[in-house]
mmCIF file of C-alpha atoms in Angstrom:
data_model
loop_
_atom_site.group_PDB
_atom_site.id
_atom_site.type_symbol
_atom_site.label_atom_id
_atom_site.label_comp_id
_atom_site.label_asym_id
_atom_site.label_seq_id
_atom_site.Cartn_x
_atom_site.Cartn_y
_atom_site.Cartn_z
ATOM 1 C CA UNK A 1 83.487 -30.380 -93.045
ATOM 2 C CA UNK A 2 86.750 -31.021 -94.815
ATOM 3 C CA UNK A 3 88.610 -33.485 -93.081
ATOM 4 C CA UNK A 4 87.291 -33.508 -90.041
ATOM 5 C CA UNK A 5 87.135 -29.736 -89.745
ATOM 6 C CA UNK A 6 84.232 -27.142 -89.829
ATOM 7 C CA UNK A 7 83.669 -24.896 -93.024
ATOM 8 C CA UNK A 8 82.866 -21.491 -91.420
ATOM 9 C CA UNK A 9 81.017 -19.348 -94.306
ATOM 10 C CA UNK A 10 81.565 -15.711 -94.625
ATOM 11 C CA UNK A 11 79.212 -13.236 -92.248
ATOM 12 C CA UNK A 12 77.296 -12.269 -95.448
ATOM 13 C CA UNK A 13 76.081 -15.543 -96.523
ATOM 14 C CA UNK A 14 73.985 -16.257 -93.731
ATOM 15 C CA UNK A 15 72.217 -12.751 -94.226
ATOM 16 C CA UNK A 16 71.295 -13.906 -97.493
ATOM 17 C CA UNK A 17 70.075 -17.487 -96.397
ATOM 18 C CA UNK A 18 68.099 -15.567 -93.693
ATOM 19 C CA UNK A 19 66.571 -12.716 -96.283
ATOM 20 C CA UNK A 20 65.824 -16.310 -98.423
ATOM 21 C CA UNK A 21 63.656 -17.873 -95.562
ATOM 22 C CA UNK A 22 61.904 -14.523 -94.757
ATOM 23 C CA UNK A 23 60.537 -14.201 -98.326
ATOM 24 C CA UNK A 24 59.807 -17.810 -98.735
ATOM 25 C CA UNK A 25 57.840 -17.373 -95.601
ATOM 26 C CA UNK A 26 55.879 -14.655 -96.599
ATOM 27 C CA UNK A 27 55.246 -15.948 -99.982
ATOM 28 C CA UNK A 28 53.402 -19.140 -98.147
ATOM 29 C CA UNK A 29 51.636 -16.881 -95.662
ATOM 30 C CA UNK A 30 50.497 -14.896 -98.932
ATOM 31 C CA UNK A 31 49.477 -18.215 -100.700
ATOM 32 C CA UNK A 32 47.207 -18.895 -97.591
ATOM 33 C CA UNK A 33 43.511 -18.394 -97.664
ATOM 34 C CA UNK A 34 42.439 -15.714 -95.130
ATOM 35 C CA UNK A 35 40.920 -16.767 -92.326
ATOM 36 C CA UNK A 36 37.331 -16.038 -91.793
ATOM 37 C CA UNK A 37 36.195 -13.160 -89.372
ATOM 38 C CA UNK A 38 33.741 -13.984 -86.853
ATOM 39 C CA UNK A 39 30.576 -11.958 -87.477
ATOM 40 C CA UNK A 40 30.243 -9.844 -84.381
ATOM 41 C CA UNK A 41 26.810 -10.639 -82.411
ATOM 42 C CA UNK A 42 23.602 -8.240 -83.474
ATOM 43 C CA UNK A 43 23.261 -5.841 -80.605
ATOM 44 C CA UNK A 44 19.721 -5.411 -81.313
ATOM 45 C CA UNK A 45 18.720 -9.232 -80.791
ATOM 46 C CA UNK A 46 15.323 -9.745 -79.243
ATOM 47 C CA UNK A 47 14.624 -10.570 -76.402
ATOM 48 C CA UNK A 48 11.879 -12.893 -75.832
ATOM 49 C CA UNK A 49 9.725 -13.629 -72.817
ATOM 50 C CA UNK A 50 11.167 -17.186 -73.157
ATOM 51 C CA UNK A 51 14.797 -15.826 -73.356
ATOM 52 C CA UNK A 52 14.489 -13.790 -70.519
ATOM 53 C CA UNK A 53 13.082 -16.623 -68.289
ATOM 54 C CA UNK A 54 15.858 -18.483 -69.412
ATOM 55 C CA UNK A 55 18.401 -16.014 -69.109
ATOM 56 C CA UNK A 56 17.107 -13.132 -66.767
ATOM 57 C CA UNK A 57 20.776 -11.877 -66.462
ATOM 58 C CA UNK A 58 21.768 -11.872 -69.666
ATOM 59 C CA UNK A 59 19.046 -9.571 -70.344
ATOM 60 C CA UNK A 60 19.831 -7.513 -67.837
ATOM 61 C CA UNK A 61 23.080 -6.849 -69.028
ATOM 62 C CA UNK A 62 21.624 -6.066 -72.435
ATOM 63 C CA UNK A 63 18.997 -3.936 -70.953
ATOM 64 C CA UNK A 64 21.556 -1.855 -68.594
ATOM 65 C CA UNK A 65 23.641 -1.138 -72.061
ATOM 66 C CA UNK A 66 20.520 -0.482 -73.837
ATOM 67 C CA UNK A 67 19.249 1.976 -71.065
ATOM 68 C CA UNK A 68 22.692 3.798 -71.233
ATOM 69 C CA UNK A 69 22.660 3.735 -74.813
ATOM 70 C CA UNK A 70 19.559 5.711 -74.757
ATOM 71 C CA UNK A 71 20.078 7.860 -72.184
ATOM 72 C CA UNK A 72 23.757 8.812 -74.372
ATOM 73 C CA UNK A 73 21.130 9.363 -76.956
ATOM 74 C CA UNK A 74 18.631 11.746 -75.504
ATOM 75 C CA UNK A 75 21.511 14.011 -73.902
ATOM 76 C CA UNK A 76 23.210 14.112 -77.490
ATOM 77 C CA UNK A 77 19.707 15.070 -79.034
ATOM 78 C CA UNK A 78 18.989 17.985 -76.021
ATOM 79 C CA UNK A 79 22.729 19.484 -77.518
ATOM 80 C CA UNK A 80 21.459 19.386 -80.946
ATOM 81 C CA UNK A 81 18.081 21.481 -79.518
ATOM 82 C CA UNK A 82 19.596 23.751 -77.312
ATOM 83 C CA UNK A 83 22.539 25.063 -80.210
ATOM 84 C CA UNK A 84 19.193 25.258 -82.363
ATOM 85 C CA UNK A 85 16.951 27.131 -79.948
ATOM 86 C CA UNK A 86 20.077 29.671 -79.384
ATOM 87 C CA UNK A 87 20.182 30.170 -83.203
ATOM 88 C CA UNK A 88 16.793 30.805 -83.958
ATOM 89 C CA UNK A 89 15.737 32.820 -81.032
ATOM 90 C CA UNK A 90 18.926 35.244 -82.172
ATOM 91 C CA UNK A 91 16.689 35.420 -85.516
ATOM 92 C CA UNK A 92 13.586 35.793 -84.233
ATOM 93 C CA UNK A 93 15.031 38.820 -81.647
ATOM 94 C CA UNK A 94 16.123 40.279 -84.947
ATOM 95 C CA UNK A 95 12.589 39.293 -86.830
ATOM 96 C CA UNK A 96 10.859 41.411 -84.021
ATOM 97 C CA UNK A 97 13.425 44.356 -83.845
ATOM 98 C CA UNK A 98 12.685 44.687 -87.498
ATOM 99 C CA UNK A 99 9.012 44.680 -87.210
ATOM 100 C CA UNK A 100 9.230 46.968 -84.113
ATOM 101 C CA UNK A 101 11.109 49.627 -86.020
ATOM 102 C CA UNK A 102 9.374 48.965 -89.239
ATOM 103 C CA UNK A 103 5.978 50.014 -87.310
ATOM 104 C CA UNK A 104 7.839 52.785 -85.570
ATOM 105 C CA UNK A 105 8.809 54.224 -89.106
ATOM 106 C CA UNK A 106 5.326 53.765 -90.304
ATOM 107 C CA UNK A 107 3.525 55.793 -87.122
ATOM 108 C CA UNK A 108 6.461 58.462 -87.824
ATOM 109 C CA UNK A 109 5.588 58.841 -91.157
ATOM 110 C CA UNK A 110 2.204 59.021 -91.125
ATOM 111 C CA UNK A 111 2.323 61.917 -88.863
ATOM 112 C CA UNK A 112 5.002 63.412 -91.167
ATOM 113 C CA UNK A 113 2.826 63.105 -94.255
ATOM 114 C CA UNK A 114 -0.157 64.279 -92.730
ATOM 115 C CA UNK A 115 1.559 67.260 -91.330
ATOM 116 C CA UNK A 116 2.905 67.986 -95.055
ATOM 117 C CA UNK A 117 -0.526 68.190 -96.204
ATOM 118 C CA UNK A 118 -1.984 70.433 -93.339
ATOM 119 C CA UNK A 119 1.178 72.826 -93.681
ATOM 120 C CA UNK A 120 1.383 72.069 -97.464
ATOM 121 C CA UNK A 121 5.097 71.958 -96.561
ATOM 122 C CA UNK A 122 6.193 69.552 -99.237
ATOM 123 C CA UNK A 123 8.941 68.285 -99.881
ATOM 124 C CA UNK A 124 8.893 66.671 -95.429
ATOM 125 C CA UNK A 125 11.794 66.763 -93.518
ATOM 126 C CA UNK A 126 12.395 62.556 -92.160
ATOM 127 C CA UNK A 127 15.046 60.632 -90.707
ATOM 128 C CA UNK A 128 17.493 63.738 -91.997
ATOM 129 C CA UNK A 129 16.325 63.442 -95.276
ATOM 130 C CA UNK A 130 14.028 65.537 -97.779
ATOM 131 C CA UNK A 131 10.884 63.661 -99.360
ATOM 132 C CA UNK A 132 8.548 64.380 -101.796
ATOM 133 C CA UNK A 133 5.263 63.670 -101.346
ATOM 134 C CA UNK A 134 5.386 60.303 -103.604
ATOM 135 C CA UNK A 135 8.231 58.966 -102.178
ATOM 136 C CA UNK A 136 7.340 59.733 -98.282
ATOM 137 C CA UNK A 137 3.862 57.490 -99.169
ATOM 138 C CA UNK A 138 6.086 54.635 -100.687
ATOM 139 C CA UNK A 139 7.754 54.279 -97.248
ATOM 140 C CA UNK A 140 4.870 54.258 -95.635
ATOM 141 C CA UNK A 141 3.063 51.968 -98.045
ATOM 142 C CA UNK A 142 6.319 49.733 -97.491
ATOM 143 C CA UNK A 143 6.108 49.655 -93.789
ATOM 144 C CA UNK A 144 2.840 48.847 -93.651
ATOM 145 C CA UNK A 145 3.449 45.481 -95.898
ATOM 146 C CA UNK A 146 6.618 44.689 -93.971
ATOM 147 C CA UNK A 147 4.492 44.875 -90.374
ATOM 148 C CA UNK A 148 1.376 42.913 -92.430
ATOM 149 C CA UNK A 149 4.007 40.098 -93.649
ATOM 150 C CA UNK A 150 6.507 39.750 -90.871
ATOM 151 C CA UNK A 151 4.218 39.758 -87.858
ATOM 152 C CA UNK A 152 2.869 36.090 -88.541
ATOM 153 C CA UNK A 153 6.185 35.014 -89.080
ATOM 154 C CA UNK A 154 7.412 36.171 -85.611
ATOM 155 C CA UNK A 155 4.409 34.760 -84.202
ATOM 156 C CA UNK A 156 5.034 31.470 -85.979
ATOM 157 C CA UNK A 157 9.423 31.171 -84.349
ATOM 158 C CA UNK A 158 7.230 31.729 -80.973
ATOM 159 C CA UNK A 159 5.360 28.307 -81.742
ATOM 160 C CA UNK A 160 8.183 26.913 -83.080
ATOM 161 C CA UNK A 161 10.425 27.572 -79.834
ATOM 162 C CA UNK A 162 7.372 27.085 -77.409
ATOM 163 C CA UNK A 163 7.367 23.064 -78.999
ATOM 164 C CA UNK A 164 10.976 23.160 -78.970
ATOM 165 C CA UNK A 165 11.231 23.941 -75.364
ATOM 166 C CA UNK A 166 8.406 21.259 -74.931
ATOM 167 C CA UNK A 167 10.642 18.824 -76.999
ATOM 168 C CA UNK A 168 13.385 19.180 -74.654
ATOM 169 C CA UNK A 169 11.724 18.617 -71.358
ATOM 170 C CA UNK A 170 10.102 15.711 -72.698
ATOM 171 C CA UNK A 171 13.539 14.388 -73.580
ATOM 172 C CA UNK A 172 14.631 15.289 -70.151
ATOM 173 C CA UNK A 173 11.947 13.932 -68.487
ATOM 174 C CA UNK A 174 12.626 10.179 -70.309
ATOM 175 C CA UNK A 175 16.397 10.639 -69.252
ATOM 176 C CA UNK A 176 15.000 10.696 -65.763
ATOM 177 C CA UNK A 177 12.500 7.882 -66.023
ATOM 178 C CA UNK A 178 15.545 5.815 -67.975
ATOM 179 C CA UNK A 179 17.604 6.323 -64.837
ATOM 180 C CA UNK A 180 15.459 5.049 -62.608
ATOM 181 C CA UNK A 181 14.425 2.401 -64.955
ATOM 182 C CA UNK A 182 18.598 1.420 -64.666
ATOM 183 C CA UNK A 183 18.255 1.511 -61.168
ATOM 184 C CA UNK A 184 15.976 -1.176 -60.121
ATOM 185 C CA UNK A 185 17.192 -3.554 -63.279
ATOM 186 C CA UNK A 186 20.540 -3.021 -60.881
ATOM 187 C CA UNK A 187 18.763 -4.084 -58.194
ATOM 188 C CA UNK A 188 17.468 -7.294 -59.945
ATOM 189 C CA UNK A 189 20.893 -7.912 -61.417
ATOM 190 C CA UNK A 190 22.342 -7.941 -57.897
ATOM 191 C CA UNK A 191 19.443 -10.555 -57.005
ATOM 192 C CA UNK A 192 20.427 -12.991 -59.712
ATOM 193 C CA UNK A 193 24.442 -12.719 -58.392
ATOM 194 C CA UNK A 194 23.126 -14.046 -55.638
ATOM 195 C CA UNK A 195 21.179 -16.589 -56.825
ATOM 196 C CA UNK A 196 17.627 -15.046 -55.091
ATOM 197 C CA UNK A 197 16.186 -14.889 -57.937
ATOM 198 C CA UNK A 198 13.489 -12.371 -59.267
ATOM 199 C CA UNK A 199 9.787 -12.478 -57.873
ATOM 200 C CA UNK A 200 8.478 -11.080 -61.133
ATOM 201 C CA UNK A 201 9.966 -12.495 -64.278
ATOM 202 C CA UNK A 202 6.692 -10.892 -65.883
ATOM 203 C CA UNK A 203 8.386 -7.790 -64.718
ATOM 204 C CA UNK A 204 11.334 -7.606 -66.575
ATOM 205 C CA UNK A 205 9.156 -8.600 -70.027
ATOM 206 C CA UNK A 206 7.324 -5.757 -69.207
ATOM 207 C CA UNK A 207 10.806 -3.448 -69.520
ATOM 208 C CA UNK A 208 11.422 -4.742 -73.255
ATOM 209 C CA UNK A 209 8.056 -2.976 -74.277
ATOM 210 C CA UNK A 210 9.066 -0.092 -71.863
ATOM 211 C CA UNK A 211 12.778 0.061 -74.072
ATOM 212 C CA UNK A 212 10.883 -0.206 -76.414
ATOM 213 C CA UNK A 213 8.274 2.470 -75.940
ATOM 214 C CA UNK A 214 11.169 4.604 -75.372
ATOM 215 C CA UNK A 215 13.009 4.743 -78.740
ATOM 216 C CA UNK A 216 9.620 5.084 -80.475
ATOM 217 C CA UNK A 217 9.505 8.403 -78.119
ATOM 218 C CA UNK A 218 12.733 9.538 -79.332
ATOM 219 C CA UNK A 219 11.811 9.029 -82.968
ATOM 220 C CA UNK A 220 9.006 10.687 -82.536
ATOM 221 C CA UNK A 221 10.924 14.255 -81.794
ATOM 222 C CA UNK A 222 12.699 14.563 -85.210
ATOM 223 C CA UNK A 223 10.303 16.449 -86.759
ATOM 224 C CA UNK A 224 12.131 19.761 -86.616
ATOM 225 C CA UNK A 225 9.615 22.568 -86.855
ATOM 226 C CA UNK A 226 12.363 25.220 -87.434
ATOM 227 C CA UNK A 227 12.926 23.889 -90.960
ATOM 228 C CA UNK A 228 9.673 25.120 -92.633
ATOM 229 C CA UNK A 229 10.936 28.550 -90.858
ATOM 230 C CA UNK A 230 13.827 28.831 -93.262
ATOM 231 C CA UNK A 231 12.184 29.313 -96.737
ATOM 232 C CA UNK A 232 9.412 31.819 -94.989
ATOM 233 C CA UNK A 233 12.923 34.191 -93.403
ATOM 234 C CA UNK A 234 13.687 35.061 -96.976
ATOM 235 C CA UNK A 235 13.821 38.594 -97.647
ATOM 236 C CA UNK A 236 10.200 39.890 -98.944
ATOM 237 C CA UNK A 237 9.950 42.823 -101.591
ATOM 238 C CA UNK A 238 8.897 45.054 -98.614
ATOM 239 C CA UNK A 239 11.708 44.939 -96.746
ATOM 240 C CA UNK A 240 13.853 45.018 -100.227
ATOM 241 C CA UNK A 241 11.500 48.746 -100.780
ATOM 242 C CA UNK A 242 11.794 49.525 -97.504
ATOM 243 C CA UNK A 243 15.301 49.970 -97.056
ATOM 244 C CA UNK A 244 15.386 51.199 -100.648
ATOM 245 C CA UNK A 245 13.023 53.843 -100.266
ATOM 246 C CA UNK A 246 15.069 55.188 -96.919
ATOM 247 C CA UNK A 247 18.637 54.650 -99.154
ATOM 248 C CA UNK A 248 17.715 56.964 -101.587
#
């Protein structure tokens, strides 16, 4: 103040104290360790029979979001099955299409050939095309090997989808067991709310090894016997001559 009177400072000035105190602040908060981050709790702790005497609803709260968990699981797994069962029986419908006319153009041909030699009509009329003798025999040489060759393969995507199919009720079939699994757990939670307590404790150790039985059952179906499949669907040297031979 100058005599007695208060010094009023221009509009900008107090901008500039206040842009001061914001980067003084942030300097400190910069010069501040970081605090540490609680480590979140292991989802998969275990649960012992000592635990869940102590704590029966605790574990049933871990068990109910271990059952769901599961059950999320199994129906994500089915998805992955059933968009792999669509896709391979499409190739397989195509496999035995192949094979099926393959053999048809084999019987043709051998009745074209062997009419050819009873007539002595050579070069054969087939498929709208002329053949000579040595060519005709080359197609159905080539037939023959693509029938021999494929047919096992066709046979083998029918195992493969048969165990498939069997893979996926299984799955099913666990969904349905986990549900009813969540159901009485529910029943037992609403026992400890009010304070009845559970008959069995021995019971609900007995679910842990039942959870537990039931991821070991899910690991167990990721063998995926489609994959061995892929390297045996290459194009053979038949079916390269085959269509070759009916090109020319």
């Amino acid at each position: 103040t100058v005599h007695g009177m208060k010094r009023s400072f221009p509009i900008w000035v107090y901008g500039c104290i206040g842009i001061v105190c914001c980067l003084f602040s942030a300097g400190c908060q910069r010069s501040r360790p970081p605090r540490p981050v609680a480590k979140a709790p292991d989802p998969a702790q275990t649960w012992t029979p000592e635990r869940i005497t102590q704590d029966p609803g605790g574990y049933l709260t871990f068990a109910d979001s271990e059952i769901v968990r599961q059950i999320a699981e199994r129906e994500s797994r089915i998805k992955q099955i059933e968009a792999s069962r669509i896709s391979v029986g499409e190739r397989a419908d195509k496999l035995k299409q192949s094979i099926a006319d393959a053999a048809n153009i084999q019987k043709r041909m051998q009745v074209a050939i062997e009419r050819g030699d009873d007539d002595q009509s050579w070069p054969i009329q087939f498929a709208g095309q002329r053949f000579e003798r040595s060519r005709a025999m080359a197609v159905l040489d080539a037939s023959k090997r693509f029938v021999t060759s494929r047919t096992p393969l066709a046979d083998e995507y029918d195992r493969a989808l048969a165990k498939i199919g069997s893979t996926a009720e299984s799955i099913r079939s666990d969904i349905l067991e986990l549900g009813r699994l969540r159901e009485k757990l529910a029943l037992d939670m609403e026992r400890v709310r009010l304070n009845q307590g559970i008959a069995e404790i021995a019971d609900l150790r007995k679910s842990v090894d039942t959870l537990s039985a039931f991821a070991a059952s899910l690991a167990d179906t990721t063998d995926n016997p489609l994959e061995d499949l892929t390297e045996k669907a290459r194009p053979l040297a038949a079916e390269a001559e085959l269509e070759a031979l009916l090109k020319k």
